[in-house]
Coordinates of C-alpha atoms in Angstrom, one line a residue:
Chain A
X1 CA -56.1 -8.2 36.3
X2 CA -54.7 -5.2 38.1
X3 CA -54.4 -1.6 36.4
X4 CA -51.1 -0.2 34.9
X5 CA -49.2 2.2 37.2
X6 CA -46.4 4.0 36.0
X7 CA -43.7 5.5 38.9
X8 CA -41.7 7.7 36.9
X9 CA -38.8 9.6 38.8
X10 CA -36.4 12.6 37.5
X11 CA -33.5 14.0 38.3
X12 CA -32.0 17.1 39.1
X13 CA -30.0 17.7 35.6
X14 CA -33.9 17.5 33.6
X15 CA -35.1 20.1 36.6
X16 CA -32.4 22.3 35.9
X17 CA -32.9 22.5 32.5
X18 CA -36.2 24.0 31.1
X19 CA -36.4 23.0 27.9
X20 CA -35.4 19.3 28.4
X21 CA -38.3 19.7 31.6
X22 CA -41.0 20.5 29.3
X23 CA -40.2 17.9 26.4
X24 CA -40.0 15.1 29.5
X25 CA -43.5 16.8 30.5
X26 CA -44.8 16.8 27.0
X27 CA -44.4 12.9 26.5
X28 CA -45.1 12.2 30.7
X29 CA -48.6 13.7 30.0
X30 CA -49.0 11.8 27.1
X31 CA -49.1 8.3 28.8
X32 CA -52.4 7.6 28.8
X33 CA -52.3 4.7 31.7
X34 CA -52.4 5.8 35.0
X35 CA -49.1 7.4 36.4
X36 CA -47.1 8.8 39.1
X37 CA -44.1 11.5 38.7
X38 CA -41.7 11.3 41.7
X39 CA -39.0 14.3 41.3
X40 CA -35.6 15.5 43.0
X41 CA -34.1 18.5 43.6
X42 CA -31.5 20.2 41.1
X43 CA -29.0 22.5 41.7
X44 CA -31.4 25.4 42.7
X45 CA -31.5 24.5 46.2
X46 CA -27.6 24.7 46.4
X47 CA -27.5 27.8 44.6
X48 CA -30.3 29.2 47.2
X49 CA -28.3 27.8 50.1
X50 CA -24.7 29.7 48.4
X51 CA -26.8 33.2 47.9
X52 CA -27.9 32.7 51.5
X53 CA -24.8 32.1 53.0
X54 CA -25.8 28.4 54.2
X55 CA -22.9 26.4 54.7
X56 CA -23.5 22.5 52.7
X57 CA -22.1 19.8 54.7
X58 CA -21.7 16.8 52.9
X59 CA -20.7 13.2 54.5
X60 CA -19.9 10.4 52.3
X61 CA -21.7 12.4 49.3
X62 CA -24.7 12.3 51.7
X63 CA -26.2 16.6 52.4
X64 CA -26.2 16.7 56.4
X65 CA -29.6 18.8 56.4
X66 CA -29.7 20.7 59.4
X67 CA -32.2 23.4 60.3
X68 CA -31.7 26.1 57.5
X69 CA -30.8 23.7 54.9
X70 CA -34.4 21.7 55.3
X71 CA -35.9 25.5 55.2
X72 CA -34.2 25.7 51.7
X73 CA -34.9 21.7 50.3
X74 CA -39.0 22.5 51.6
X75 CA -39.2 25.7 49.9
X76 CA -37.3 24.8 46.7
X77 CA -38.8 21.0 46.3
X78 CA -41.9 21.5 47.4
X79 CA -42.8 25.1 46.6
X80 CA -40.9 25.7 43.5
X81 CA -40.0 22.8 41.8
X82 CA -42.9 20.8 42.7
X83 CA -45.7 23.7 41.8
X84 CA -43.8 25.0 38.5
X85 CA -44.0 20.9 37.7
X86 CA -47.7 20.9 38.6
X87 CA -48.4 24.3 36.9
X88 CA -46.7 23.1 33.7
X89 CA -48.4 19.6 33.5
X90 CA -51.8 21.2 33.9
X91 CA -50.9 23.5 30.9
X92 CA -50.2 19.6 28.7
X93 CA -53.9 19.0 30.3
X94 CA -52.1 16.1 33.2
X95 CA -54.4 16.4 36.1
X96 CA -51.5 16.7 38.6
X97 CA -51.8 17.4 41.8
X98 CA -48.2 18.2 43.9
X99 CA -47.4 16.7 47.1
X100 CA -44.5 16.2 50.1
X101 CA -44.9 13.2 52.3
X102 CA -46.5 15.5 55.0
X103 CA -49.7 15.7 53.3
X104 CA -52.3 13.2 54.4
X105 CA -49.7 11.7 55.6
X106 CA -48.8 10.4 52.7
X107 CA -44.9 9.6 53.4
X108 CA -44.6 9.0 56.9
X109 CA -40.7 9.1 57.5
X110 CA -38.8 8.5 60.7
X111 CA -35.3 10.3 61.5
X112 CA -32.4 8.6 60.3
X113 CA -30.3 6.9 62.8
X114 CA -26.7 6.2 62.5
X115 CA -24.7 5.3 65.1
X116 CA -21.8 8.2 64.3
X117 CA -23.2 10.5 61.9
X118 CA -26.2 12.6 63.1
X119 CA -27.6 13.5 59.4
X120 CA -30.2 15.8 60.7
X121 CA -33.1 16.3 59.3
X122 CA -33.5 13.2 56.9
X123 CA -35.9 11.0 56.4
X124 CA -35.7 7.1 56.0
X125 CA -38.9 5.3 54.5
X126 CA -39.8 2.0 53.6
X127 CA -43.1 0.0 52.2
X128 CA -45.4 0.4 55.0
X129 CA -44.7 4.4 55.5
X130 CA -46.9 5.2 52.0
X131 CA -50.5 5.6 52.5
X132 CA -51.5 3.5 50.0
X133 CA -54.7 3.6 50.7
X134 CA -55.2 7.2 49.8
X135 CA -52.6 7.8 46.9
X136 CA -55.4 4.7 45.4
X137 CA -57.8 7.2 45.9
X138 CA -56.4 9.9 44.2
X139 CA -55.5 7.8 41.4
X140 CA -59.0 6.7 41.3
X141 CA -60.2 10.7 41.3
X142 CA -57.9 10.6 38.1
X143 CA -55.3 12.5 39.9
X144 CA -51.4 12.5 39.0
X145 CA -49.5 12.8 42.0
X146 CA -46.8 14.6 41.4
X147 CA -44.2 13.9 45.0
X148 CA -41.5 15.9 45.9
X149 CA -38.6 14.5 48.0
X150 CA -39.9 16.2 51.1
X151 CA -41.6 13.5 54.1
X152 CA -42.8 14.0 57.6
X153 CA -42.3 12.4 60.9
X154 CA -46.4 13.1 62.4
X155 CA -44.6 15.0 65.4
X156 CA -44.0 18.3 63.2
X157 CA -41.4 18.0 61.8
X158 CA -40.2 17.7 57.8
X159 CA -37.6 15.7 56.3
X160 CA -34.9 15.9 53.4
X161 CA -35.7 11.9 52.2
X162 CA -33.6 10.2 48.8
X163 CA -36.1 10.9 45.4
X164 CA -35.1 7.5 44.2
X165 CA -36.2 5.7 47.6
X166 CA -39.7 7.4 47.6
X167 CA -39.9 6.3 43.7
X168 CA -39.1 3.0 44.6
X169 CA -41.2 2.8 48.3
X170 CA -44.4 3.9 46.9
X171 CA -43.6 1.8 44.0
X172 CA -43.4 -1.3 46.5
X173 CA -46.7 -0.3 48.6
X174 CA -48.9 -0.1 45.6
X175 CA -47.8 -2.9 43.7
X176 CA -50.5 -4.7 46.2
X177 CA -53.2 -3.0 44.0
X178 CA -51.6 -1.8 40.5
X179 CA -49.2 -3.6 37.8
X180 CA -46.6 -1.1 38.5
X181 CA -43.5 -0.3 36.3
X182 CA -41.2 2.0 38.1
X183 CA -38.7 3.9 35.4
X184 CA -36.0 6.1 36.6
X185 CA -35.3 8.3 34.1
X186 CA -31.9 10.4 33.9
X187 CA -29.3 11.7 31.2
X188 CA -27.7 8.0 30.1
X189 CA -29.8 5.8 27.9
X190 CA -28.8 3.1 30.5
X191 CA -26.4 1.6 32.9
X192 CA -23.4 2.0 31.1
X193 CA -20.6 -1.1 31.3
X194 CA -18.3 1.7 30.1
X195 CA -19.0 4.9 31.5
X196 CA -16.8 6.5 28.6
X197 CA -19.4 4.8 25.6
X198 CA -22.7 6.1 25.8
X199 CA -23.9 3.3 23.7
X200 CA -22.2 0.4 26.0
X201 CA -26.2 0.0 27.5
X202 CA -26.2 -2.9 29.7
X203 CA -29.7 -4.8 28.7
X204 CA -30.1 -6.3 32.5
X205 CA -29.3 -6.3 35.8
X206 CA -30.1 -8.9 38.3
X207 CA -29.1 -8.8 42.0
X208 CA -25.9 -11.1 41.5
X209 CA -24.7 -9.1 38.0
X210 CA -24.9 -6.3 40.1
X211 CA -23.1 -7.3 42.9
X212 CA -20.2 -8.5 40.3
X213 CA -20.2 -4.9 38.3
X214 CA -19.6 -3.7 42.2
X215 CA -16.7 -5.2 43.0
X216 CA -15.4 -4.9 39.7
X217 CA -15.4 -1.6 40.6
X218 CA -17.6 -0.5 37.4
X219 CA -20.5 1.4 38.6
X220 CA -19.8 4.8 39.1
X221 CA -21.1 6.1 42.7
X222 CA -23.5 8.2 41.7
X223 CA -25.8 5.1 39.9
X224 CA -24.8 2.9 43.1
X225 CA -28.0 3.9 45.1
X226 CA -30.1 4.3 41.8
X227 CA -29.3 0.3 41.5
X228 CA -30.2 -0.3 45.2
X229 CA -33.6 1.7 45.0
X230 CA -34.3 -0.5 41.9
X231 CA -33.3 -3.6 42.9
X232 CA -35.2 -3.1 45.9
X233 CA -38.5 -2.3 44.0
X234 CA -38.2 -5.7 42.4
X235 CA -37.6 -7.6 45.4
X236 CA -40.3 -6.5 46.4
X237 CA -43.2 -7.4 44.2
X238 CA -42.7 -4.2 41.8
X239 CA -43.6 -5.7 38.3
X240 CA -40.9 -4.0 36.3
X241 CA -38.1 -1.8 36.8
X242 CA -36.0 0.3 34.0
X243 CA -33.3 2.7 34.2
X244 CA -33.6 5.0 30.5
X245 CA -32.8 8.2 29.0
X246 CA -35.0 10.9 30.2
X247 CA -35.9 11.8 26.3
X248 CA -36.7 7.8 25.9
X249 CA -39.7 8.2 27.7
X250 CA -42.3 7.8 25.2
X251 CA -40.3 5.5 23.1
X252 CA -39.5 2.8 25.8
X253 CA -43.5 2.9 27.1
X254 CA -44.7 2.7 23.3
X255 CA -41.5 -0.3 22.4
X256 CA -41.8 -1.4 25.8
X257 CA -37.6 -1.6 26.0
X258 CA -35.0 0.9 26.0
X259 CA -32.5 1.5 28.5
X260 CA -31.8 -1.0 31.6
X261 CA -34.0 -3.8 33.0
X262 CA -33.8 -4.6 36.5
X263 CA -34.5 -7.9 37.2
X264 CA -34.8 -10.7 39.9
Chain B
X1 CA -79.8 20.2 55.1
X2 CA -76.4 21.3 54.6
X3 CA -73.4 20.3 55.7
X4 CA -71.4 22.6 58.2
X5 CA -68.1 23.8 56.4
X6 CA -65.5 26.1 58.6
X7 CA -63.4 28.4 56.0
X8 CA -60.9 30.0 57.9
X9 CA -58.0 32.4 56.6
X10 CA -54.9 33.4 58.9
X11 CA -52.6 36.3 58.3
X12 CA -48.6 36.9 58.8
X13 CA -48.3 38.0 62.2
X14 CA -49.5 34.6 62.9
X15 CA -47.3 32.9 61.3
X16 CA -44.5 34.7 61.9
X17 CA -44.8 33.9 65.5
X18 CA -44.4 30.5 66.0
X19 CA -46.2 29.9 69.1
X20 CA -49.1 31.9 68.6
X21 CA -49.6 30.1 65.5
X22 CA -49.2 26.7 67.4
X23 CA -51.8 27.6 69.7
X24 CA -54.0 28.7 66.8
X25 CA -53.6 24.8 64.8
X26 CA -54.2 23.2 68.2
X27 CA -57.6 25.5 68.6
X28 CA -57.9 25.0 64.6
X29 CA -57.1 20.6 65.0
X30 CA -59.8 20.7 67.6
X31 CA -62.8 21.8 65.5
X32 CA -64.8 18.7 65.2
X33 CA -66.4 20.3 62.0
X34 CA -65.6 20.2 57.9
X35 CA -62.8 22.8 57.7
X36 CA -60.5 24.2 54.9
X37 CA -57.5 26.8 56.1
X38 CA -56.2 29.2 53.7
X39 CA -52.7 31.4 54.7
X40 CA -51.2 34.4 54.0
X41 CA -47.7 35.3 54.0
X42 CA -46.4 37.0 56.8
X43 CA -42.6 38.7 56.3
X44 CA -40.5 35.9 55.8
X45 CA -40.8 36.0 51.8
X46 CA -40.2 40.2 52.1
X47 CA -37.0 38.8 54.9
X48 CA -35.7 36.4 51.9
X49 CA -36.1 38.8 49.3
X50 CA -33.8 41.3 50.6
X51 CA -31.5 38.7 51.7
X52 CA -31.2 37.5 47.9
X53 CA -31.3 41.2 47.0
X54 CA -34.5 41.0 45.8
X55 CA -36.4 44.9 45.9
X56 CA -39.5 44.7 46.9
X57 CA -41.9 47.4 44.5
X58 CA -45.4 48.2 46.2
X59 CA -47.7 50.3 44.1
X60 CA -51.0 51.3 46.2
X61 CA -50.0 49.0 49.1
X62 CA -50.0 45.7 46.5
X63 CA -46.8 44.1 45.9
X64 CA -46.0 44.3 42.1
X65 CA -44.7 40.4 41.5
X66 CA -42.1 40.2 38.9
X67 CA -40.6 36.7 38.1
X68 CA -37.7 36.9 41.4
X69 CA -40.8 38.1 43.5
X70 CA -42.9 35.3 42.4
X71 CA -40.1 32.2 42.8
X72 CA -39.8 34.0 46.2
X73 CA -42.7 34.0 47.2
X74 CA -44.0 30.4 45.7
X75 CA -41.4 29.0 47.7
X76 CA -42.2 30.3 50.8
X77 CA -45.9 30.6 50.8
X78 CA -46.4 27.4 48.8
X79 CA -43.1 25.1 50.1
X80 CA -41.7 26.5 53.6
X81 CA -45.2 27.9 55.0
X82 CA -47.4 25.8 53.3
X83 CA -45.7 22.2 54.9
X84 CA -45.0 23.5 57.6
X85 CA -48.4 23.9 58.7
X86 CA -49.5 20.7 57.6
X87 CA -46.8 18.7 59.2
X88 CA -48.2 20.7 62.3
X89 CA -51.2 20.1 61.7
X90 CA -50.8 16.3 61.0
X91 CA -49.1 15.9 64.4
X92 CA -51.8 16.6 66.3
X93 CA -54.0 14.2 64.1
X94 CA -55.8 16.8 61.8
X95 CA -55.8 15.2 58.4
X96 CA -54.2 18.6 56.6
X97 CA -53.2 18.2 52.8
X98 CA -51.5 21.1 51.2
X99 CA -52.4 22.9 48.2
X100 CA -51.3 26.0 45.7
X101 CA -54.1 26.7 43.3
X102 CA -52.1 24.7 40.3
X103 CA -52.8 21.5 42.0
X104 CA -55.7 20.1 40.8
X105 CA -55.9 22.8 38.9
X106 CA -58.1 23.8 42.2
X107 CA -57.6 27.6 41.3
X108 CA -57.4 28.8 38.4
X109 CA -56.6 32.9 37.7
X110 CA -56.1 35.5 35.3
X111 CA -53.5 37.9 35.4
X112 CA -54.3 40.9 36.7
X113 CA -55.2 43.7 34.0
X114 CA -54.9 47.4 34.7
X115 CA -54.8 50.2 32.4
X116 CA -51.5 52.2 33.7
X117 CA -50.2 48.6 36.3
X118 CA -48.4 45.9 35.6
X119 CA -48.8 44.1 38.9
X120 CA -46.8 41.4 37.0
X121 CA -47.4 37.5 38.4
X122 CA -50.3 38.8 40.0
X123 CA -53.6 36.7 39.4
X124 CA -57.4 37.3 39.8
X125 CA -59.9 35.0 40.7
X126 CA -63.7 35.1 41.2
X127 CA -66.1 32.0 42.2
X128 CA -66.3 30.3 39.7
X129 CA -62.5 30.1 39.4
X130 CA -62.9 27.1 42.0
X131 CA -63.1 23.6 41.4
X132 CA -65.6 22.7 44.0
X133 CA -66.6 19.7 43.1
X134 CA -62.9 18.3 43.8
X135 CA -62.6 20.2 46.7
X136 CA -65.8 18.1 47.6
X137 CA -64.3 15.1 46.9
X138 CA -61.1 15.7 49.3
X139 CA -63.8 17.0 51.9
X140 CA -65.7 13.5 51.4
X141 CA -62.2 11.3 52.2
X142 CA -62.1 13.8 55.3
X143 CA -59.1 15.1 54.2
X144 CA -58.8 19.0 55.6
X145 CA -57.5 21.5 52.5
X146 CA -54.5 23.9 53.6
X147 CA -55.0 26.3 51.0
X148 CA -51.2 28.8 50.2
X149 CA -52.2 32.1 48.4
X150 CA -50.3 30.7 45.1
X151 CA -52.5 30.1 42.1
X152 CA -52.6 29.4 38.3
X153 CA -53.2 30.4 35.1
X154 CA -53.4 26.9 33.5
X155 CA -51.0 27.9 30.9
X156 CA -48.1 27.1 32.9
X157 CA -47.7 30.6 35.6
X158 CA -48.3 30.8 38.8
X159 CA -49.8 33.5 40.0
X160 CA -49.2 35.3 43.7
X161 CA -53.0 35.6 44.6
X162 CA -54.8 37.5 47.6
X163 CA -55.2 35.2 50.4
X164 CA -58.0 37.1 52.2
X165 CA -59.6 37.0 48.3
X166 CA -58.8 33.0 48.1
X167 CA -60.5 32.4 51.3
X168 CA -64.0 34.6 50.0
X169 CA -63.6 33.1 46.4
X170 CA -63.3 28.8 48.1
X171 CA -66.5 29.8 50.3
X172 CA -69.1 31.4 47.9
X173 CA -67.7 28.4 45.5
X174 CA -68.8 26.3 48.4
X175 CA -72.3 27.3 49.7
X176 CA -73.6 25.8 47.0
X177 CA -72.9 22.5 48.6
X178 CA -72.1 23.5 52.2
X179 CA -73.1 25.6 54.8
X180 CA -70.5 28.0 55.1
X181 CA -69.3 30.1 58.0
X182 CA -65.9 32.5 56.8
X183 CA -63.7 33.7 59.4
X184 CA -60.8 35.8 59.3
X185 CA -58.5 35.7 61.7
X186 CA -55.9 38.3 62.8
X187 CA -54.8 39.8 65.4
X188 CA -57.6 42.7 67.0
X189 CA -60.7 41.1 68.7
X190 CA -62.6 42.6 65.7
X191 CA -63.1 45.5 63.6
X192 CA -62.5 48.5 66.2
X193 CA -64.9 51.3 66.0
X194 CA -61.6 53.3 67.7
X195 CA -58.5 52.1 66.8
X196 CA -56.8 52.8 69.7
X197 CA -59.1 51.1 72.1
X198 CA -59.0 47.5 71.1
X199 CA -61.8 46.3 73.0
X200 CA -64.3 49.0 71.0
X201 CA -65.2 45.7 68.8
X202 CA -67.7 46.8 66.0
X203 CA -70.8 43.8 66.5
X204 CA -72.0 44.1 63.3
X205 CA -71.4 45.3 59.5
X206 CA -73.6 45.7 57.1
X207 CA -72.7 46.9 53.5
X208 CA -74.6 50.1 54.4
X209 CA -72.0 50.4 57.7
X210 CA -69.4 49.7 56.1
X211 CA -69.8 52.6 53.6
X212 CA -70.5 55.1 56.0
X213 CA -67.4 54.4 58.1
X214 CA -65.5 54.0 55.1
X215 CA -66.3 57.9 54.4
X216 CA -66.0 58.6 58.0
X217 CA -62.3 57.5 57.5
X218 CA -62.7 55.1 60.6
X219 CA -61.6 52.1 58.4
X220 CA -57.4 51.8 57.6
X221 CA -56.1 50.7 54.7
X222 CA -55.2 47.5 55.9
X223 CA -58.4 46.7 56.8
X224 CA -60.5 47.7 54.1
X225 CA -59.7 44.7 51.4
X226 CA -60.6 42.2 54.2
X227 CA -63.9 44.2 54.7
X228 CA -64.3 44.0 50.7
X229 CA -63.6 40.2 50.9
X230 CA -66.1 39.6 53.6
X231 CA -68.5 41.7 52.4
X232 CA -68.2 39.9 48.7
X233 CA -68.6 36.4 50.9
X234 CA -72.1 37.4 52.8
X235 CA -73.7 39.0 49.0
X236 CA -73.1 35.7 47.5
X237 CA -74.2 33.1 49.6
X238 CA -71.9 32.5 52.5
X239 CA -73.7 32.1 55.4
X240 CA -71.9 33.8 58.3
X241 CA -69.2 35.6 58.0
X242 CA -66.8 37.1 61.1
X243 CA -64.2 39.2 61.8
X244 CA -62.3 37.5 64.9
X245 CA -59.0 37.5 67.1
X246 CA -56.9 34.5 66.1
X247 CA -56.5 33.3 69.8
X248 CA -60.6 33.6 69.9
X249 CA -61.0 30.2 67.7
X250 CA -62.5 27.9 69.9
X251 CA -64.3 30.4 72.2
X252 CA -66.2 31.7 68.4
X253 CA -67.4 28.4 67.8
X254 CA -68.4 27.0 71.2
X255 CA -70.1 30.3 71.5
X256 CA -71.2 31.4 68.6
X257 CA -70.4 35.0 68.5
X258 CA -67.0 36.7 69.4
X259 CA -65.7 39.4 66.7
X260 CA -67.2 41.0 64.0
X261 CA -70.0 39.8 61.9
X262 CA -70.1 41.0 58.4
X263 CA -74.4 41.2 57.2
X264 CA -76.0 42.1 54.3

């Protein structure tokens, strides 16, 4: 029988938000299987980039990272938010250990391609760009690798790359070796089937319910690539997938249900 | 007998020049030994604090870190420099993995005490301070430690910590298990017995030397904690210790002498 993994990714409203952060890193260090946290970015790189004078270009709700912005996303992801992270799970006695994708190679991404936007510096992944091998080895060191949204290309240069598709990526390469449950945690206590009910939690999702909620035009953009991310995790071989509440964190791992199920 | 390990320490004007520093990672990929790289700072964190409006307060030539001065420079030194280096580093096939001091809780610090100071975010960290037997372990999977001059206080800080101190402290923690050689890099081809001739390179000093040109006044302020830091290195344990010109790398270790070496 393979060990328990849990991939837990959060959001930028928990990282902007201390004392929600440490309750989330309270229960996250309380999980006593073996775990991954897999973080995004928050408003403090936009604020950075405004005091600095850095214009954000956004296409299609996608940031176009060019050279100054990347300076910003590396120094805020992985310096500050990734090491305050780090530096506050040690305190709750979680052996975490902070990473980007450029060390040991550990997310190898290549440059997004797109055949009339040039995005810049972003990063697209899939399965086989995780070094599995090694993240296994740190996991067996009883590590906790805590990943920023930062990769690499292995010719120098860093990339901006989606939080929820490195959650569900190295969710999908190490499902070879652990039992893995990926949870996305944010500030509904589900996928909502109306966004104006907080309690309207839809129970599951399958690939053709959420092709229906798409064209019925009731999923919000914002929870569009969330769904993608997740449906692709359990495509491909990931053994559960949940969308919760970032406070239901203990509570769906102890109940083992709250929030969304994605399912085949 | 012991294995070799290659501790080696750069400084800002290094890495504020970008090819310089290049050359130096492709001298620094090419050593075929056990190696951990520990980096300062250089001016970009003192450029983005006045550019946030950020004043800078030195007190004897130490930068007094209040909380601004610490996100500042935990983002630079630990994000921006930090991945920069070992996407650099990963290009040209060294197997570089970033660290602050919080992860892995592979540094841990006190903040500095003082009776008049409050150097604020400022931490302290002595030999046993280093958790050497993970270091080990990373060592073992080949993996080559880029050490950032950020550290921890377990209880949730970060600390801005010495990096000429960081790279003394990682070696005597390491002699136990490795045969240790220290080198500082920076940017004369040694200590200079007259500062304004830069090829008057000081061979060797000893603790005894060093004092005497210390009251001589031969020694500048910038060099003096370096000298402490080396000096610290050679009493407890380290084997070799040197003083060399950053461009001198590979020429040092093929020929086993360029610089100055620090004795007891």
């Amino acid at each position: 029988m393979k060990d328990k993994l849990y991939i837990i990714k959060i959001g930028g409203n928990l990282i902007d938000d201390e004392q929600l952060l440490d309750g989330f890193l309270e229960q996250f260090s309380e999980i006593n299987e073996k775990k991954i946290l897999v973080h995004g970015g928050g408003k403090l790189a936009t604020t950075l980039a405004d005091k600095l004078g850095v214009e954000q270009k956004m296409i299609n709700g996608r940031r176009i990272t060019n050279k100054d912005t990347l300076d910003i996303v590396a120094m805020v992801y992985a310096g500050s938010i990734n090491k305050n992270i780090v530096a506050k799970l040690q305190q709750k006695k979680c052996r975490a250990i902070g990473f980007s994708g450029a060390d040991a190679n550990l997310i190898k991404a290549r440059k997004r391609e797109h055949a009339e936007i040039d995005f810049g510096f972003v990063g697209d992944i899939e399965k086989k760009s995780v070094n599995r091998k090694l993240i296994s080895k740190l996991i067996k060191l009883k590590l906790v690798p805590v990943f920023s949204a930062i990769t690499h290309d292995k010719k120098g240069n860093l990339f901006n790359t989606n939080a929820d598709t490195i959650a569900s990526v190295i969710a999908q390469a190490l499902s070879a070796k652990y039992d893995v449950e990926l949870l996305y945690c944010f500030d509904k206590k589900g996928v909502l089937e109306d966004v104006g009910n907080p309690e309207s939690v839809i129970k599951n999702i399958s690939e053709e319910k959420f092709s229906t909620l798409k064209n019925e035009g009731k999923l919000h953009k914002g929870i569009l690539p969330k769904l993608e991310n997740a449906l692709g995790a359990i495509k491909n071989n990931v053994n559960k997938v949940f969308l919760i509440k970032e406070t239901e964190l203990k509570n769906h791992i102890e109940n083992h249900h709250a929030g969304t199920e994605i399912c085949l």
